[in-house]
PDB file of C-alpha atoms in Angstrom:
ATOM      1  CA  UNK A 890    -181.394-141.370 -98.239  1.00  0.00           C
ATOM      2  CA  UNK A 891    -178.015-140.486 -96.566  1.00  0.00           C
ATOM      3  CA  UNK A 892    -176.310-142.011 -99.280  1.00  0.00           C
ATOM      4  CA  UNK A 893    -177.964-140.338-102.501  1.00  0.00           C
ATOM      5  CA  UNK A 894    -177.346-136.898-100.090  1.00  0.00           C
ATOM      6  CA  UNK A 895    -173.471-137.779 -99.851  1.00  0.00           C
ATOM      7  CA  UNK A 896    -173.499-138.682-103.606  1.00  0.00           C
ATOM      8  CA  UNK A 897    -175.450-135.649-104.957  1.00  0.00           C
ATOM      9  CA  UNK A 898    -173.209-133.259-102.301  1.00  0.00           C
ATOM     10  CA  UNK A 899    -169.892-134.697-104.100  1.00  0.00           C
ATOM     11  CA  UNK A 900    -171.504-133.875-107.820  1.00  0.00           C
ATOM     12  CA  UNK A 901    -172.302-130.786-106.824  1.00  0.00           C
ATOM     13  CA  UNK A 902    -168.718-129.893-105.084  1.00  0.00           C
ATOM     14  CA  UNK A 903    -167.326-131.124-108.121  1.00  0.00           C
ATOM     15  CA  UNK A 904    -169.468-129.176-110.363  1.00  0.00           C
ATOM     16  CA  UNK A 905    -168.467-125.665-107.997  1.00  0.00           C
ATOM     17  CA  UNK A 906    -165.079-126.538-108.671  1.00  0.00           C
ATOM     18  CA  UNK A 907    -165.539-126.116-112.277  1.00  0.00           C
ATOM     19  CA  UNK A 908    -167.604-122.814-112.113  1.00  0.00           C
ATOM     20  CA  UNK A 909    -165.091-121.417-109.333  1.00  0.00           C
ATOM     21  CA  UNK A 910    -161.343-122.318-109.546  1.00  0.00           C
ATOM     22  CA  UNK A 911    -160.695-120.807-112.816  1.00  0.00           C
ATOM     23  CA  UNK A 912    -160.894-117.544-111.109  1.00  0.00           C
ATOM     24  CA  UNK A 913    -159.597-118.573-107.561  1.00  0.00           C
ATOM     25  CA  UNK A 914    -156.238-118.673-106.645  1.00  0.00           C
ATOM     26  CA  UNK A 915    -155.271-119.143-110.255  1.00  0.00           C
ATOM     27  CA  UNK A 916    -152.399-121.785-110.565  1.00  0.00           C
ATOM     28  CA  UNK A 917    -152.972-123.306-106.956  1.00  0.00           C
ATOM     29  CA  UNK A 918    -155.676-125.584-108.419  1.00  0.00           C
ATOM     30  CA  UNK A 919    -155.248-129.048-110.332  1.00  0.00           C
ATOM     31  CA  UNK A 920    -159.015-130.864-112.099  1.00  0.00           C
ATOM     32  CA  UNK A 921    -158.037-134.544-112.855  1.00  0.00           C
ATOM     33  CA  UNK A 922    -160.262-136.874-114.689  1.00  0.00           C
ATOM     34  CA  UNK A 923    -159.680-140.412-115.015  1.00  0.00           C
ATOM     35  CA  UNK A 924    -160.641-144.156-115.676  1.00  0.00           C
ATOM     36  CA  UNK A 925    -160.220-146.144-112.750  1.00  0.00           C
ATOM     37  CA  UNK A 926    -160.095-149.914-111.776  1.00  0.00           C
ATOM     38  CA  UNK A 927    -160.851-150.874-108.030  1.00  0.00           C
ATOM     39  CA  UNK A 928    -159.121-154.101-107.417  1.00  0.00           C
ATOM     40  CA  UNK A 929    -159.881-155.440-104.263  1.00  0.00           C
ATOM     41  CA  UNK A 930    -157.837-157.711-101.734  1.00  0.00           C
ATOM     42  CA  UNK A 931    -157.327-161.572-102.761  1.00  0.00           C
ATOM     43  CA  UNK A 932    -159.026-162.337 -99.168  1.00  0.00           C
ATOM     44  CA  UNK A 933    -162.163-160.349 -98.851  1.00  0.00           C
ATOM     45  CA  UNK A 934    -163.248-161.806 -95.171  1.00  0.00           C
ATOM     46  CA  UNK A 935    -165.847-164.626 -93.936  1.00  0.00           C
ATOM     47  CA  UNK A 936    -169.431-163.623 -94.417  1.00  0.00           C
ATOM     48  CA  UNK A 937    -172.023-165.479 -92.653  1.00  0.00           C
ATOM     49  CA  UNK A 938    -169.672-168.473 -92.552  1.00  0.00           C
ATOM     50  CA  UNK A 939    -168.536-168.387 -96.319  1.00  0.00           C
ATOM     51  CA  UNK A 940    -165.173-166.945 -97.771  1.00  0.00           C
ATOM     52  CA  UNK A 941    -166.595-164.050 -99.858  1.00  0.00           C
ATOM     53  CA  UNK A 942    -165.347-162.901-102.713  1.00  0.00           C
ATOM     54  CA  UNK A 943    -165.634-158.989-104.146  1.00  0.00           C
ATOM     55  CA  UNK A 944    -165.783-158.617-107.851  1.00  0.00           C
ATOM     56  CA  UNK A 945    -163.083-155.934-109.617  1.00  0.00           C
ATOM     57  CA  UNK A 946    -165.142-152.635-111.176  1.00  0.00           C
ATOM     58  CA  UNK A 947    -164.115-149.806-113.322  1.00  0.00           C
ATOM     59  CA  UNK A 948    -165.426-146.388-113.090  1.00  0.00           C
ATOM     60  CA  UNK A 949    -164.638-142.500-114.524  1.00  0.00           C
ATOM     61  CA  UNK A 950    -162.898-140.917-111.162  1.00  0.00           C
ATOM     62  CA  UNK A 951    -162.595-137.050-111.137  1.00  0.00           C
ATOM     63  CA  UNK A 952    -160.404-135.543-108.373  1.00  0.00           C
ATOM     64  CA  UNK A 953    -159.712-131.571-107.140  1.00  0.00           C
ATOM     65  CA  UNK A 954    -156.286-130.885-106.331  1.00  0.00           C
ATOM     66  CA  UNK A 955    -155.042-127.996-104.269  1.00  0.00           C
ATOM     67  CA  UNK A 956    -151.211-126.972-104.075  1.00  0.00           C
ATOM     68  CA  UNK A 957    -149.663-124.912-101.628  1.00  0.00           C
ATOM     69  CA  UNK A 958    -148.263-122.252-103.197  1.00  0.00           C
ATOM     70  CA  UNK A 959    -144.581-122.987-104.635  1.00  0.00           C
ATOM     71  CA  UNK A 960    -143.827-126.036-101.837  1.00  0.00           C
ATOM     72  CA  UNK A 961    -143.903-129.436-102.872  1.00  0.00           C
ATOM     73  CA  UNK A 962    -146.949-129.981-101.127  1.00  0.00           C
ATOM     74  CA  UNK A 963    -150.668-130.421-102.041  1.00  0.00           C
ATOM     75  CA  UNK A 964    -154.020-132.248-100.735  1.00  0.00           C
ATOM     76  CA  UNK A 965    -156.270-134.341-103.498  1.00  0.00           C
ATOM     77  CA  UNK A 966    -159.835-135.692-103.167  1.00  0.00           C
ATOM     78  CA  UNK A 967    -160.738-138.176-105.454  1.00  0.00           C
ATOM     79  CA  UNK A 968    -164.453-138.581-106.233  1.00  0.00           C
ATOM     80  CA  UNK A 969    -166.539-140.652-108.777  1.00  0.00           C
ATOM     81  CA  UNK A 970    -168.956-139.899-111.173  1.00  0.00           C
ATOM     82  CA  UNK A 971    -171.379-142.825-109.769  1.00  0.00           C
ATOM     83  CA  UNK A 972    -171.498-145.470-107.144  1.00  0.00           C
ATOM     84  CA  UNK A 973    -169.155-148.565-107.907  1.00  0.00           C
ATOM     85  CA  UNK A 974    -171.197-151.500-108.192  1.00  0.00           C
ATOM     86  CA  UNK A 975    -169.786-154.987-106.804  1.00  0.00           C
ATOM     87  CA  UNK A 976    -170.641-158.439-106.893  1.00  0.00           C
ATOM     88  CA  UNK A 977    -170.255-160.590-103.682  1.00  0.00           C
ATOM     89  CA  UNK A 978    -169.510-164.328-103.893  1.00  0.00           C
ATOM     90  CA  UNK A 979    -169.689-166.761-100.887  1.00  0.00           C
ATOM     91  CA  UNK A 980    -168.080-169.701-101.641  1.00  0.00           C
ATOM     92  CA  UNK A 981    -168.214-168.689-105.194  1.00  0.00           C
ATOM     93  CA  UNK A 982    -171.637-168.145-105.494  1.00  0.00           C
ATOM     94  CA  UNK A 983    -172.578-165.059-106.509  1.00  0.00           C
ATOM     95  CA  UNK A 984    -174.738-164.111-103.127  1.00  0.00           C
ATOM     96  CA  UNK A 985    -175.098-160.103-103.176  1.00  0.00           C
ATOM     97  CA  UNK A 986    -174.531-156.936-105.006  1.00  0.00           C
ATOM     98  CA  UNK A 987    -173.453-153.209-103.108  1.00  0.00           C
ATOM     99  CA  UNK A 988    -172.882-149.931-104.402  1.00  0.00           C
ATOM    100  CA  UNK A 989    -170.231-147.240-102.607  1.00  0.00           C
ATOM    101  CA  UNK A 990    -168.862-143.800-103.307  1.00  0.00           C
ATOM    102  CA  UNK A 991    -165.053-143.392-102.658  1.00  0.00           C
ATOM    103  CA  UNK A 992    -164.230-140.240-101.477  1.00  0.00           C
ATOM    104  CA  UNK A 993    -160.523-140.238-100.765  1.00  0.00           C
ATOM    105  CA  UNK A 994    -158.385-137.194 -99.548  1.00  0.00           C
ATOM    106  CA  UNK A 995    -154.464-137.553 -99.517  1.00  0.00           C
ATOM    107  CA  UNK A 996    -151.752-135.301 -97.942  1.00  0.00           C
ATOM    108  CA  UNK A 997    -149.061-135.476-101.096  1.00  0.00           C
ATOM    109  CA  UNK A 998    -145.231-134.912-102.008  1.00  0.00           C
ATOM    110  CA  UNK A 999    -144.469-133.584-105.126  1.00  0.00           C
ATOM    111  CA  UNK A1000    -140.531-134.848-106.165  1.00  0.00           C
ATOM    112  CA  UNK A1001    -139.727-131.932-108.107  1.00  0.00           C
ATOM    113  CA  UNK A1002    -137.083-132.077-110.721  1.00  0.00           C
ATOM    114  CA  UNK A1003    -135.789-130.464-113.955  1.00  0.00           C
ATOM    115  CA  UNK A1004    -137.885-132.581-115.822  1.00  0.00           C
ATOM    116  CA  UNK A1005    -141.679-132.516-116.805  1.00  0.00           C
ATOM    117  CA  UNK A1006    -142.155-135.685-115.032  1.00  0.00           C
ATOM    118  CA  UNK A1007    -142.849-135.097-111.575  1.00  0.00           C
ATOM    119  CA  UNK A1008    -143.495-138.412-109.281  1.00  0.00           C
ATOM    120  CA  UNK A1009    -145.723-137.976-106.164  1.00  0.00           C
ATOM    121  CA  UNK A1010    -146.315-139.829-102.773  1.00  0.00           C
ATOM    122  CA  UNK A1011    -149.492-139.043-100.204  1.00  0.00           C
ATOM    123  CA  UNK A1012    -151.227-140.533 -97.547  1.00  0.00           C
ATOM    124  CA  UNK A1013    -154.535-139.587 -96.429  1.00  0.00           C
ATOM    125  CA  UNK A1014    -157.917-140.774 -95.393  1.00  0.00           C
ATOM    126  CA  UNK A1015    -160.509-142.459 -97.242  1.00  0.00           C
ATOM    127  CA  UNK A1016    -164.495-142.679 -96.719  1.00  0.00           C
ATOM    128  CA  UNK A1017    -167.148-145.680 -97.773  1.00  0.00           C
ATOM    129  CA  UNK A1018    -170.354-144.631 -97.887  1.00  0.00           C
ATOM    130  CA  UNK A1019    -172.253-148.629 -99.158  1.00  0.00           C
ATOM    131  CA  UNK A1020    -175.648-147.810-101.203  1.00  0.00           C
ATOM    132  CA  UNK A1021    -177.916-150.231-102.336  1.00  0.00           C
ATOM    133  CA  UNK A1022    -176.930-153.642-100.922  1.00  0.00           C
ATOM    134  CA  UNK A1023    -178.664-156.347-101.918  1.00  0.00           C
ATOM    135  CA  UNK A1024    -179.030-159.886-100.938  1.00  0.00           C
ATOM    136  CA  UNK A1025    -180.122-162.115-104.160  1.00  0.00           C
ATOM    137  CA  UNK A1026    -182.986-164.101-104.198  1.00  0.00           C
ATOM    138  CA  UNK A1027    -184.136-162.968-100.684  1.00  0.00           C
ATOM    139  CA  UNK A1028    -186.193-160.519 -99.348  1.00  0.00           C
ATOM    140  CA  UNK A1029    -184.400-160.119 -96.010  1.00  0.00           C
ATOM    141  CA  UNK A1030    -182.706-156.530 -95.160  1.00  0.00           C
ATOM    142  CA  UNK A1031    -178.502-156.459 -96.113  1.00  0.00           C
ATOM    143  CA  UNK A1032    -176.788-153.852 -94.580  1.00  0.00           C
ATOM    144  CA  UNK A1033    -172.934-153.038 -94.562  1.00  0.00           C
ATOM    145  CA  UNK A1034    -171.790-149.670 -92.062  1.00  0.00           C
ATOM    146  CA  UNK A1035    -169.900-146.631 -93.602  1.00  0.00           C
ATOM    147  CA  UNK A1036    -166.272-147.094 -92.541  1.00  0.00           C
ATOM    148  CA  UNK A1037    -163.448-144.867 -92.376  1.00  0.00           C
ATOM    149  CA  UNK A1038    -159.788-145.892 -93.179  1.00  0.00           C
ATOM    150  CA  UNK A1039    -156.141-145.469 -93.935  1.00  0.00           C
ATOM    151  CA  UNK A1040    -155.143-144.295 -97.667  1.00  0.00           C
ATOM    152  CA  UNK A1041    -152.022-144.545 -99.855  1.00  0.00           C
ATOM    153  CA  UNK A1042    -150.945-142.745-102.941  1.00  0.00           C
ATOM    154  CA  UNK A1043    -148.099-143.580-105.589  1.00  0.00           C
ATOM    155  CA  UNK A1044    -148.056-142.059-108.702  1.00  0.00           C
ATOM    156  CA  UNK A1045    -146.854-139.369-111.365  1.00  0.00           C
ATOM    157  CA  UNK A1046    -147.906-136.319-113.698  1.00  0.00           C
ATOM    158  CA  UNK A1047    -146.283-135.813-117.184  1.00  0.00           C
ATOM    159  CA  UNK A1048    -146.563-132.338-118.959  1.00  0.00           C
ATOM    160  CA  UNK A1049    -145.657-132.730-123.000  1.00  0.00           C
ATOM    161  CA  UNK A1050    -143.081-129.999-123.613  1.00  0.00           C
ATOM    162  CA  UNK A1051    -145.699-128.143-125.779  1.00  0.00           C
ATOM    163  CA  UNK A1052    -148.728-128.170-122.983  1.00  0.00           C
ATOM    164  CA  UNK A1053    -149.391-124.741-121.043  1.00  0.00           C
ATOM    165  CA  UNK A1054    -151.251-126.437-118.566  1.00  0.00           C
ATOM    166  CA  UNK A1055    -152.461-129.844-118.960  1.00  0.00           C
ATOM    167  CA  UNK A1056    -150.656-133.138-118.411  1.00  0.00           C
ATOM    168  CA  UNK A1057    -151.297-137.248-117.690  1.00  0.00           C
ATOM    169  CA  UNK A1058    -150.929-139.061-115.008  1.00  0.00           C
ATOM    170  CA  UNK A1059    -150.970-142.278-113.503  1.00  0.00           C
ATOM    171  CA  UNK A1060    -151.200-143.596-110.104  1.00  0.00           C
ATOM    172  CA  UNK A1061    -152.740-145.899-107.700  1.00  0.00           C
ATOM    173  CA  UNK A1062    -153.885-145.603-104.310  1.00  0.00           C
ATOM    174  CA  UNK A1063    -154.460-148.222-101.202  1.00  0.00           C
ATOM    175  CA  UNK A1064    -157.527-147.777 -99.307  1.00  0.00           C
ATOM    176  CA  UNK A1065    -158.702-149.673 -96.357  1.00  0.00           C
ATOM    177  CA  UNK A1066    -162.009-150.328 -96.273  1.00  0.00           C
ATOM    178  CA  UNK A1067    -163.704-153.195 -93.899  1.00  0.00           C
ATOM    179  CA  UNK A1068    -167.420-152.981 -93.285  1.00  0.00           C
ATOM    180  CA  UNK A1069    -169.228-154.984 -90.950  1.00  0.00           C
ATOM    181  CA  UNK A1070    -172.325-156.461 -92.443  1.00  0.00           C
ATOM    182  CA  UNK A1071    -175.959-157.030 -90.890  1.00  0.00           C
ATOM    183  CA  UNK A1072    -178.473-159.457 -92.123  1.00  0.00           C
ATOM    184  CA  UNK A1073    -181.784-158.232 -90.804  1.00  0.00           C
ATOM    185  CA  UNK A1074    -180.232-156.666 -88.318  1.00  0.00           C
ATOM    186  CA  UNK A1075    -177.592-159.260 -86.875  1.00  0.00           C
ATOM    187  CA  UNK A1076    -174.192-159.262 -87.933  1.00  0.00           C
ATOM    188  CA  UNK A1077    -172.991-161.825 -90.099  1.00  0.00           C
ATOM    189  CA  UNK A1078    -168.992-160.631 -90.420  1.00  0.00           C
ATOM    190  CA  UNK A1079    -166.840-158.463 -91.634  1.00  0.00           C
ATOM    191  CA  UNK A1080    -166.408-157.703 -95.542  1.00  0.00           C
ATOM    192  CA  UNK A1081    -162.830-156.917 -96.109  1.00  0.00           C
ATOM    193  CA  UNK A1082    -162.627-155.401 -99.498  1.00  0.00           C
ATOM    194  CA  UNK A1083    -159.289-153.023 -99.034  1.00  0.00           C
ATOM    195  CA  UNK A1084    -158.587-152.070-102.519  1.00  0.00           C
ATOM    196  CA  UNK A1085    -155.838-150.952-105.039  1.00  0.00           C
ATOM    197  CA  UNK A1086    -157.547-148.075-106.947  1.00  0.00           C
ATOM    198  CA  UNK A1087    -155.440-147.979-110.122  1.00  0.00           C
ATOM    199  CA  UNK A1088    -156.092-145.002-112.111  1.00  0.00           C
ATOM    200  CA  UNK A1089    -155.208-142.711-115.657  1.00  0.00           C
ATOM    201  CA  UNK A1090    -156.320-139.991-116.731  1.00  0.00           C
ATOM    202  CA  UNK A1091    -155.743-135.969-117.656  1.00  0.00           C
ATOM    203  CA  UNK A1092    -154.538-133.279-115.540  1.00  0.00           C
ATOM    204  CA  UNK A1093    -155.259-129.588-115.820  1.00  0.00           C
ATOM    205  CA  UNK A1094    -153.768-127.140-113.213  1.00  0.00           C
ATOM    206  CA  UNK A1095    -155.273-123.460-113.556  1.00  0.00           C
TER     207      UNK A1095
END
């Protein structure tokens, strides 16, 4: 239940945003939508005595961008438009299957130049919330905690000499994320999945 309420609470922030910001602080606000793939770590931890394995997903990604008046600075949350759904293999055996929302807030740099290509760098903070775990071919109880960790940005945002407001951009972000996982209630390990989220997509700054 917490879950779904964190889930349906982003939709609906992101859905305000739309409705809002066009008539807000005009020209301080950025929508991005994008395709993203979540690649995570080549060595996802030892779960319940096996080397586990977490599968790569792809998922639509919007984010809300804020800039701070004329500085270089802004601060980004990036969102999805559903759960990411991953495999788990133990020993390569497909074992389990989660679901987790992403929320991910960075502190960025914009490196202005005379250019329309404008590179970025943030750091930040990043959220996951697991939904839905389940353990395959077994009726016991998998559970994985919400954990909070560090997050890294890298990217850029191209505006085509003839576009007003919109742009692309491209960029990928690190995000730690390390969960400790229960099996019926007693903890089995520690799933490291720690990600690159790489991600395109179109900009639009009011």
């Amino acid at each position: 239940m917490f879950n779904k309420f964190i889930f349906l609470n982003q939709t609906f922030l992101f859905i305000l945003a739309f409705a809002v910001l066009p008539t807000t602080y005009a020209g301080n606000w950025q929508l991005k939508v994008g395709g993203s793939v979540i690649a995570p770590a080549s060595n996802n931890g030892i779960v319940a005595g096996a080397k586990a394995d977490v599968s790569h997903e792809y998922n639509l990604t919007p984010s809300v961008e804020y800039f701070f008046g004329d500085s270089p600075f802004s601060a980004e949350l990036l969102l999805a438009v559903a759960p990411f759904k991953h495999d788990i293999k133990l020993d390569g055996v497909k074992a389990a299957t989660f679901k987790h929302l992403p929320p991910t807030i960075t502190a960025k740099y914009h490196l202005k130049n005379s250019t329309r290509f404008t590179p970025y760098i943030g750091v930040g903070l990043t959220v996951a919330v697991p939904w839905d775990e389940h353990l395959n071919g077994s009726n016991s109880k998998l559970d994985a905690d919400v954990t909070y960790g560090a997050a890294g940005q890298l990217g850029f945002n191209f505006q085509p000499a003839d576009a007003k407001n919109w742009g692309v951009f491209a960029d990928v972000r690190y995000a730690q994320v390390e969960s400790d996982v229960k099996l019926d209630g007693k903890g089995i390990g520690t799933l490291k999945v720690n990600p690159l989220v790489y991600t395109l997509g179109y900009s639009y700054r009011f």
